[in-house]
Amino acid sequence: MRLAILGATSQIATDLVLSFAAQSSHDLVLYARRPEVVSQWLTSRGLVGRYAFADFTAFSADEHFDAILNFVGVGNPAQAAAMGASIFDITLKYDEMAMHYVRQHPECRYLFLSSGAAYGASFDVPVDENTKAVIAINNLQPTDWYAVAKLHAECRHRALPQLPIIDIRVFNYFSCTQNISARFLITDMLRAIRENVVLKISSEYIVRDYLHPSDFYKLISALLCSPAANAAVDCYSRAPVDKPNLLTVFEREFGLKYEITQASNSVNATGNKPYYYSLNTRAANFGYQPALTSLEGLVKEMQIFLQGLPRDFFGK
């Protein structure tokens, strides 16, 4: 298959490219706002000449693609908070770029990287196939912009049921290529381990479901190989993990030092989410079966990172 990767400098996109390089013969074209950075990354990974790359301006309806994968967006809470309402324009611009192509080539599949945040800001319980998106329409806050932008894109996609568009809602994702300056719980823990300092962490009970890069690749491959459909799927591992278990394992395996406090110093860009994961296993209908639990995937990637193996080019 010939695939167009939009937003090729994102962490999850580069992880997927590495998986494609190792496990498939797909022909990829990597599009980015900074193609020179993509070129440097390909060189650092020994992939020079393997895949073409270009600026977004080179993306054309005259090219042939079997599928478009849109990774344009933000994966960092602090960045999402800083972008504010501009997230609407950015999401719409590149979504429309892909939609324009698919309208002209309806046989081309379009995979859009959405987010669990599309369900809204309330995750007092995990979501499932019956959960309704909840948006405080009369009291919208800056923490809603990211969620509403994703929900808006998904609504546009469902309004064209004749086109093969699948929205992939990512909840939590971690790999050893993670930029550890990002303000996530896991990166806060990783910095504390690396710097041998005590992590001050809130007493808030949370449950998360972390997707491993290998399972994300399995999901993408399953969606590309299945009969064309217009749908949305939620990402999930073999089992989620709660914060107490995560702290216990990281203390035992990696020497994490932590102190429970009442206040939280984390960046909250999209609202509080005690149970930010999904029980919606619709992806199984496309042949997806995760191999790793959240904890297994986290430990595996943390071991690679802490062993000092080569870091991702973008995770400086």
mmCIF file of C-alpha atoms in Angstrom:
data_model
loop_
_atom_site.group_PDB
_atom_site.id
_atom_site.type_symbol
_atom_site.label_atom_id
_atom_site.label_comp_id
_atom_site.label_asym_id
_atom_site.label_seq_id
_atom_site.Cartn_x
_atom_site.Cartn_y
_atom_site.Cartn_z
ATOM 1 C CA MET A 1 0.000 0.000 0.000
ATOM 2 C CA ARG A 2 1.054 3.585 -0.578
ATOM 3 C CA LEU A 3 0.420 5.687 2.514
ATOM 4 C CA ALA A 4 0.546 9.432 3.143
ATOM 5 C CA ILE A 5 1.580 10.338 6.686
ATOM 6 C CA LEU A 6 0.454 13.858 7.622
ATOM 7 C CA GLY A 7 2.237 15.324 10.647
ATOM 8 C CA ALA A 8 5.254 13.054 10.292
ATOM 9 C CA THR A 9 7.247 14.724 13.073
ATOM 10 C CA SER A 10 4.816 13.749 15.824
ATOM 11 C CA GLN A 11 6.049 11.141 18.283
ATOM 12 C CA ILE A 12 3.310 8.619 17.619
ATOM 13 C CA ALA A 13 3.792 9.036 13.853
ATOM 14 C CA THR A 14 7.545 8.443 14.006
ATOM 15 C CA ASP A 15 7.012 5.378 16.192
ATOM 16 C CA LEU A 16 4.575 4.049 13.612
ATOM 17 C CA VAL A 17 6.994 4.748 10.752
ATOM 18 C CA LEU A 18 9.629 2.688 12.569
ATOM 19 C CA SER A 19 7.120 -0.136 12.965
ATOM 20 C CA PHE A 20 6.247 0.028 9.270
ATOM 21 C CA ALA A 21 9.946 -0.007 8.377
ATOM 22 C CA ALA A 22 10.563 -3.113 10.459
ATOM 23 C CA GLN A 23 7.423 -5.069 9.649
ATOM 24 C CA SER A 24 5.934 -4.023 6.309
ATOM 25 C CA SER A 25 6.732 -3.148 2.717
ATOM 26 C CA HIS A 26 4.321 -0.204 2.569
ATOM 27 C CA ASP A 27 5.446 2.792 0.526
ATOM 28 C CA LEU A 28 5.284 5.850 2.774
ATOM 29 C CA VAL A 29 5.390 9.553 1.963
ATOM 30 C CA LEU A 30 6.024 11.669 5.052
ATOM 31 C CA TYR A 31 4.540 15.173 5.074
ATOM 32 C CA ALA A 32 5.493 17.806 7.630
ATOM 33 C CA ARG A 33 5.746 21.536 8.159
ATOM 34 C CA ARG A 34 9.494 21.079 8.608
ATOM 35 C CA PRO A 35 10.593 18.487 6.013
ATOM 36 C CA GLU A 36 14.260 19.172 6.764
ATOM 37 C CA VAL A 37 13.689 17.802 10.267
ATOM 38 C CA VAL A 38 12.096 14.680 8.814
ATOM 39 C CA SER A 39 15.172 14.288 6.592
ATOM 40 C CA GLN A 40 17.473 14.497 9.610
ATOM 41 C CA TRP A 41 15.339 11.984 11.500
ATOM 42 C CA LEU A 42 15.390 9.518 8.586
ATOM 43 C CA THR A 43 19.180 9.839 8.509
ATOM 44 C CA SER A 44 19.428 9.207 12.252
ATOM 45 C CA ARG A 45 17.342 6.048 11.844
ATOM 46 C CA GLY A 46 19.155 4.690 8.810
ATOM 47 C CA LEU A 47 16.106 5.163 6.611
ATOM 48 C CA VAL A 48 17.519 7.581 4.048
ATOM 49 C CA GLY A 49 16.123 6.662 0.646
ATOM 50 C CA ARG A 50 13.574 4.284 2.158
ATOM 51 C CA TYR A 51 10.743 6.832 2.340
ATOM 52 C CA ALA A 52 9.949 10.049 0.513
ATOM 53 C CA PHE A 53 9.224 13.220 2.484
ATOM 54 C CA ALA A 54 7.892 16.659 1.641
ATOM 55 C CA ASP A 55 6.357 19.873 2.876
ATOM 56 C CA PHE A 56 2.574 19.958 3.217
ATOM 57 C CA THR A 57 2.417 22.230 0.179
ATOM 58 C CA ALA A 58 3.521 19.282 -1.957
ATOM 59 C CA PHE A 59 0.497 17.189 -0.963
ATOM 60 C CA SER A 60 -1.617 16.881 -4.093
ATOM 61 C CA ALA A 61 -4.798 15.194 -5.245
ATOM 62 C CA ASP A 62 -2.846 14.098 -8.321
ATOM 63 C CA GLU A 63 -0.777 11.694 -6.198
ATOM 64 C CA HIS A 64 -1.946 8.121 -5.670
ATOM 65 C CA PHE A 65 -2.456 6.959 -2.087
ATOM 66 C CA ASP A 66 -4.261 3.924 -0.740
ATOM 67 C CA ALA A 67 -4.607 5.565 2.657
ATOM 68 C CA ILE A 68 -3.973 8.867 4.448
ATOM 69 C CA LEU A 69 -2.991 8.870 8.115
ATOM 70 C CA ASN A 70 -3.454 12.256 9.780
ATOM 71 C CA PHE A 71 -1.315 12.808 12.898
ATOM 72 C CA VAL A 72 -1.393 16.614 12.852
ATOM 73 C CA GLY A 73 -2.135 17.986 16.308
ATOM 74 C CA VAL A 74 -0.663 18.238 19.772
ATOM 75 C CA GLY A 75 0.316 15.454 22.125
ATOM 76 C CA ASN A 76 1.593 17.582 24.973
ATOM 77 C CA PRO A 77 -0.809 19.061 27.584
ATOM 78 C CA ALA A 78 1.299 22.189 28.019
ATOM 79 C CA GLN A 79 1.368 22.734 24.259
ATOM 80 C CA ALA A 80 -2.382 22.197 24.018
ATOM 81 C CA ALA A 81 -2.940 24.770 26.754
ATOM 82 C CA ALA A 82 -0.624 27.260 25.036
ATOM 83 C CA MET A 83 -2.327 26.841 21.661
ATOM 84 C CA GLY A 84 -5.737 27.641 23.097
ATOM 85 C CA ALA A 85 -8.541 28.133 20.591
ATOM 86 C CA SER A 86 -6.144 28.031 17.610
ATOM 87 C CA ILE A 87 -6.390 24.246 17.866
ATOM 88 C CA PHE A 88 -9.693 24.593 15.938
ATOM 89 C CA ASP A 89 -8.043 26.179 12.904
ATOM 90 C CA ILE A 90 -5.126 23.760 12.833
ATOM 91 C CA THR A 91 -7.319 20.674 13.174
ATOM 92 C CA LEU A 92 -9.724 21.891 10.497
ATOM 93 C CA LYS A 93 -6.989 22.918 8.036
ATOM 94 C CA TYR A 94 -5.282 19.555 7.828
ATOM 95 C CA ASP A 95 -8.470 17.539 8.174
ATOM 96 C CA GLU A 96 -9.888 19.405 5.200
ATOM 97 C CA MET A 97 -6.677 18.723 3.274
ATOM 98 C CA ALA A 98 -7.207 14.997 3.720
ATOM 99 C CA MET A 99 -10.970 15.205 3.184
ATOM 100 C CA HIS A 100 -10.485 17.038 -0.110
ATOM 101 C CA TYR A 101 -8.316 14.171 -1.331
ATOM 102 C CA VAL A 102 -10.721 11.450 -0.184
ATOM 103 C CA ARG A 103 -13.685 13.182 -1.791
ATOM 104 C CA GLN A 104 -11.835 13.010 -5.113
ATOM 105 C CA HIS A 105 -10.522 9.489 -4.455
ATOM 106 C CA PRO A 106 -13.291 7.722 -2.478
ATOM 107 C CA GLU A 107 -11.392 4.447 -2.603
ATOM 108 C CA CYS A 108 -8.637 5.975 -0.454
ATOM 109 C CA ARG A 109 -8.947 5.250 3.267
ATOM 110 C CA TYR A 110 -8.538 8.070 5.766
ATOM 111 C CA LEU A 111 -7.379 7.360 9.326
ATOM 112 C CA PHE A 112 -7.720 10.396 11.596
ATOM 113 C CA LEU A 113 -5.951 10.505 14.951
ATOM 114 C CA SER A 114 -8.661 11.617 17.335
ATOM 115 C CA SER A 115 -8.625 11.519 21.122
ATOM 116 C CA GLY A 116 -10.533 10.079 24.044
ATOM 117 C CA ALA A 117 -11.079 13.728 24.941
ATOM 118 C CA ALA A 118 -13.752 13.801 22.221
ATOM 119 C CA TYR A 119 -16.102 12.254 24.792
ATOM 120 C CA GLY A 120 -15.912 15.480 26.798
ATOM 121 C CA ALA A 121 -14.283 16.420 30.080
ATOM 122 C CA SER A 122 -16.070 14.023 32.448
ATOM 123 C CA PHE A 123 -14.466 10.645 33.088
ATOM 124 C CA ASP A 124 -15.876 9.753 36.485
ATOM 125 C CA VAL A 125 -16.257 6.250 35.039
ATOM 126 C CA PRO A 126 -14.565 4.703 32.015
ATOM 127 C CA VAL A 127 -16.389 5.286 28.740
ATOM 128 C CA ASP A 128 -17.977 2.545 26.655
ATOM 129 C CA GLU A 129 -19.985 2.125 23.458
ATOM 130 C CA ASN A 130 -23.045 3.735 25.086
ATOM 131 C CA THR A 131 -21.275 6.822 26.456
ATOM 132 C CA LYS A 132 -22.485 10.185 25.162
ATOM 133 C CA ALA A 133 -20.141 13.087 24.510
ATOM 134 C CA VAL A 134 -20.825 15.838 27.028
ATOM 135 C CA ILE A 135 -19.921 19.443 26.256
ATOM 136 C CA ALA A 136 -20.902 22.322 28.569
ATOM 137 C CA ILE A 137 -22.195 24.383 25.663
ATOM 138 C CA ASN A 138 -23.234 27.317 27.875
ATOM 139 C CA ASN A 139 -20.042 27.337 29.899
ATOM 140 C CA LEU A 140 -17.197 26.411 27.565
ATOM 141 C CA GLN A 141 -13.736 26.659 29.112
ATOM 142 C CA PRO A 142 -10.258 26.736 27.524
ATOM 143 C CA THR A 143 -9.818 23.123 28.692
ATOM 144 C CA ASP A 144 -12.624 22.212 26.262
ATOM 145 C CA TRP A 145 -11.007 23.481 23.045
ATOM 146 C CA TYR A 146 -8.994 20.348 22.296
ATOM 147 C CA ALA A 147 -11.965 18.029 22.924
ATOM 148 C CA VAL A 148 -14.388 20.100 20.871
ATOM 149 C CA ALA A 149 -11.938 20.296 17.954
ATOM 150 C CA LYS A 150 -11.703 16.494 17.854
ATOM 151 C CA LEU A 151 -15.452 16.055 18.271
ATOM 152 C CA HIS A 152 -16.096 18.540 15.465
ATOM 153 C CA ALA A 153 -13.783 16.590 13.147
ATOM 154 C CA GLU A 154 -15.482 13.309 14.009
ATOM 155 C CA CYS A 155 -18.919 14.795 13.296
ATOM 156 C CA ARG A 156 -17.705 15.963 9.885
ATOM 157 C CA HIS A 157 -16.497 12.434 9.167
ATOM 158 C CA ARG A 158 -19.723 10.705 10.237
ATOM 159 C CA ALA A 159 -21.646 13.120 7.991
ATOM 160 C CA LEU A 160 -19.990 11.417 5.001
ATOM 161 C CA PRO A 161 -20.899 7.752 5.623
ATOM 162 C CA GLN A 162 -20.065 6.802 2.044
ATOM 163 C CA LEU A 163 -16.375 7.602 2.562
ATOM 164 C CA PRO A 164 -13.904 5.193 4.255
ATOM 165 C CA ILE A 165 -12.941 7.357 7.254
ATOM 166 C CA ILE A 166 -11.992 5.917 10.626
ATOM 167 C CA ASP A 167 -11.334 8.064 13.692
ATOM 168 C CA ILE A 168 -8.871 6.539 16.146
ATOM 169 C CA ARG A 169 -9.377 7.808 19.688
ATOM 170 C CA VAL A 170 -6.086 7.662 21.571
ATOM 171 C CA PHE A 171 -6.394 7.910 25.345
ATOM 172 C CA ASN A 172 -2.862 7.333 26.677
ATOM 173 C CA TYR A 173 0.270 6.333 24.791
ATOM 174 C CA PHE A 174 3.861 5.877 25.860
ATOM 175 C CA SER A 175 7.099 4.798 24.221
ATOM 176 C CA CYS A 176 10.797 5.175 24.958
ATOM 177 C CA THR A 177 10.861 7.958 22.357
ATOM 178 C CA GLN A 178 8.665 10.166 24.532
ATOM 179 C CA ASN A 179 9.804 13.752 24.940
ATOM 180 C CA ILE A 180 10.342 13.753 28.696
ATOM 181 C CA SER A 181 9.829 17.505 28.964
ATOM 182 C CA ALA A 182 6.130 16.873 28.304
ATOM 183 C CA ARG A 183 3.903 17.225 31.363
ATOM 184 C CA PHE A 184 2.335 13.803 31.733
ATOM 185 C CA LEU A 185 2.216 11.650 34.846
ATOM 186 C CA ILE A 186 4.576 9.122 33.259
ATOM 187 C CA THR A 187 7.107 11.706 32.102
ATOM 188 C CA ASP A 188 7.030 13.352 35.541
ATOM 189 C CA MET A 189 7.869 9.952 37.009
ATOM 190 C CA LEU A 190 10.562 9.309 34.419
ATOM 191 C CA ARG A 191 12.301 12.622 35.129
ATOM 192 C CA ALA A 192 12.234 11.907 38.874
ATOM 193 C CA ILE A 193 13.828 8.478 38.316
ATOM 194 C CA ARG A 194 16.466 9.822 35.946
ATOM 195 C CA GLU A 195 17.367 12.768 38.192
ATOM 196 C CA ASN A 196 17.072 10.739 41.417
ATOM 197 C CA VAL A 197 14.730 13.225 43.057
ATOM 198 C CA VAL A 198 11.527 12.839 45.039
ATOM 199 C CA LEU A 199 8.397 13.204 42.943
ATOM 200 C CA LYS A 200 5.606 15.100 44.651
ATOM 201 C CA ILE A 201 2.419 13.522 43.402
ATOM 202 C CA SER A 202 -1.227 14.203 44.207
ATOM 203 C CA SER A 203 -3.360 11.808 46.218
ATOM 204 C CA GLU A 204 -5.977 11.778 43.450
ATOM 205 C CA TYR A 205 -6.897 8.240 42.416
ATOM 206 C CA ILE A 206 -6.722 7.759 38.657
ATOM 207 C CA VAL A 207 -6.808 4.866 36.209
ATOM 208 C CA ARG A 208 -5.117 4.996 32.809
ATOM 209 C CA ASP A 209 -4.820 2.686 29.807
ATOM 210 C CA TYR A 210 -1.436 3.109 28.104
ATOM 211 C CA LEU A 211 -1.107 1.888 24.543
ATOM 212 C CA HIS A 212 2.252 0.405 23.518
ATOM 213 C CA PRO A 213 3.713 1.264 20.059
ATOM 214 C CA SER A 214 3.522 -2.386 18.999
ATOM 215 C CA ASP A 215 -0.185 -2.542 19.780
ATOM 216 C CA PHE A 216 -0.804 0.774 18.031
ATOM 217 C CA TYR A 217 0.869 -0.701 14.949
ATOM 218 C CA LYS A 218 -1.385 -3.764 15.241
ATOM 219 C CA LEU A 219 -4.434 -1.517 15.387
ATOM 220 C CA ILE A 220 -3.403 0.537 12.343
ATOM 221 C CA SER A 221 -2.569 -2.607 10.373
ATOM 222 C CA ALA A 222 -5.928 -4.160 11.263
ATOM 223 C CA LEU A 223 -7.818 -1.057 10.128
ATOM 224 C CA LEU A 224 -5.911 -0.899 6.854
ATOM 225 C CA CYS A 225 -6.542 -4.571 6.088
ATOM 226 C CA SER A 226 -10.217 -4.701 7.053
ATOM 227 C CA PRO A 227 -13.123 -3.937 4.706
ATOM 228 C CA ALA A 228 -13.548 -0.190 4.239
ATOM 229 C CA ALA A 229 -15.807 1.469 6.821
ATOM 230 C CA ASN A 230 -16.843 4.827 8.206
ATOM 231 C CA ALA A 231 -16.472 4.491 11.973
ATOM 232 C CA ALA A 232 -14.682 5.483 15.163
ATOM 233 C CA VAL A 233 -12.648 3.146 17.346
ATOM 234 C CA ASP A 234 -11.176 3.577 20.807
ATOM 235 C CA CYS A 235 -7.616 2.540 21.613
ATOM 236 C CA TYR A 236 -7.061 0.096 24.465
ATOM 237 C CA SER A 237 -4.404 -2.209 25.844
ATOM 238 C CA ARG A 238 -5.019 -5.653 27.344
ATOM 239 C CA ALA A 239 -5.683 -4.042 30.751
ATOM 240 C CA PRO A 240 -5.509 -0.547 32.324
ATOM 241 C CA VAL A 241 -3.483 0.364 35.419
ATOM 242 C CA ASP A 242 -4.282 2.542 38.443
ATOM 243 C CA LYS A 243 -1.880 5.025 39.999
ATOM 244 C CA PRO A 244 -1.178 3.112 43.259
ATOM 245 C CA ASN A 245 -0.142 0.014 41.303
ATOM 246 C CA LEU A 246 1.921 2.126 38.925
ATOM 247 C CA LEU A 247 3.787 3.796 41.796
ATOM 248 C CA THR A 248 4.438 0.471 43.530
ATOM 249 C CA VAL A 249 5.868 -1.162 40.417
ATOM 250 C CA PHE A 250 7.979 1.849 39.439
ATOM 251 C CA GLU A 251 9.355 2.094 42.967
ATOM 252 C CA ARG A 252 10.287 -1.583 42.925
ATOM 253 C CA GLU A 253 11.580 -1.822 39.357
ATOM 254 C CA PHE A 254 13.154 1.602 38.808
ATOM 255 C CA GLY A 255 13.760 3.082 42.252
ATOM 256 C CA LEU A 256 11.147 5.822 41.971
ATOM 257 C CA LYS A 257 11.012 8.061 45.042
ATOM 258 C CA TYR A 258 7.719 9.824 45.616
ATOM 259 C CA GLU A 259 5.734 11.755 48.179
ATOM 260 C CA ILE A 260 1.942 11.918 48.199
ATOM 261 C CA THR A 261 0.613 15.474 48.525
ATOM 262 C CA GLN A 262 -2.836 17.042 48.379
ATOM 263 C CA ALA A 263 -1.960 19.482 45.612
ATOM 264 C CA SER A 264 -1.108 18.550 42.048
ATOM 265 C CA ASN A 265 1.527 20.324 39.949
ATOM 266 C CA SER A 266 0.565 18.584 36.705
ATOM 267 C CA VAL A 267 -0.652 20.489 33.655
ATOM 268 C CA ASN A 268 -4.387 20.091 33.220
ATOM 269 C CA ALA A 269 -5.120 21.148 29.641
ATOM 270 C CA THR A 270 -8.223 19.084 28.947
ATOM 271 C CA GLY A 271 -9.969 18.690 32.318
ATOM 272 C CA ASN A 272 -9.764 16.228 35.211
ATOM 273 C CA LYS A 273 -10.128 12.607 34.170
ATOM 274 C CA PRO A 274 -10.109 10.075 37.042
ATOM 275 C CA TYR A 275 -10.937 7.135 34.750
ATOM 276 C CA TYR A 276 -9.496 8.153 31.402
ATOM 277 C CA TYR A 277 -9.856 4.967 29.394
ATOM 278 C CA SER A 278 -12.399 3.066 27.346
ATOM 279 C CA LEU A 279 -14.239 -0.228 27.603
ATOM 280 C CA ASN A 280 -15.402 0.174 24.001
ATOM 281 C CA THR A 281 -13.753 -2.711 22.140
ATOM 282 C CA ARG A 282 -15.232 -1.988 18.716
ATOM 283 C CA ALA A 283 -11.720 -2.205 17.271
ATOM 284 C CA ALA A 284 -11.915 -5.975 17.825
ATOM 285 C CA ASN A 285 -14.488 -6.078 15.002
ATOM 286 C CA PHE A 286 -11.656 -5.008 12.694
ATOM 287 C CA GLY A 287 -9.373 -7.786 13.953
ATOM 288 C CA TYR A 288 -7.450 -5.841 16.607
ATOM 289 C CA GLN A 289 -6.223 -7.827 19.615
ATOM 290 C CA PRO A 290 -3.757 -6.057 21.979
ATOM 291 C CA ALA A 291 -0.856 -8.128 23.240
ATOM 292 C CA LEU A 292 0.324 -6.047 26.213
ATOM 293 C CA THR A 293 -1.281 -4.638 29.339
ATOM 294 C CA SER A 294 -0.640 -1.006 30.216
ATOM 295 C CA LEU A 295 1.831 -1.991 32.920
ATOM 296 C CA GLU A 296 3.702 -4.460 30.694
ATOM 297 C CA GLY A 297 4.068 -1.866 27.963
ATOM 298 C CA LEU A 298 5.211 0.859 30.358
ATOM 299 C CA VAL A 299 7.823 -1.328 32.040
ATOM 300 C CA LYS A 300 9.135 -2.488 28.668
ATOM 301 C CA GLU A 301 9.574 1.051 27.342
ATOM 302 C CA MET A 302 10.936 2.435 30.620
ATOM 303 C CA GLN A 303 13.613 -0.260 30.654
ATOM 304 C CA ILE A 304 14.713 0.713 27.150
ATOM 305 C CA PHE A 305 14.818 4.404 28.034
ATOM 306 C CA LEU A 306 16.704 3.974 31.303
ATOM 307 C CA GLN A 307 19.258 1.643 29.750
ATOM 308 C CA GLY A 308 20.451 4.646 27.773
ATOM 309 C CA LEU A 309 19.621 3.289 24.346
ATOM 310 C CA PRO A 310 19.331 5.804 21.470
ATOM 311 C CA ARG A 311 16.540 8.334 21.994
ATOM 312 C CA ASP A 312 14.102 9.528 19.383
ATOM 313 C CA PHE A 313 15.308 12.467 17.300
ATOM 314 C CA PHE A 314 12.353 14.610 18.399
ATOM 315 C CA GLY A 315 12.488 13.648 22.086
ATOM 316 C CA LYS A 316 15.402 15.890 22.972
#
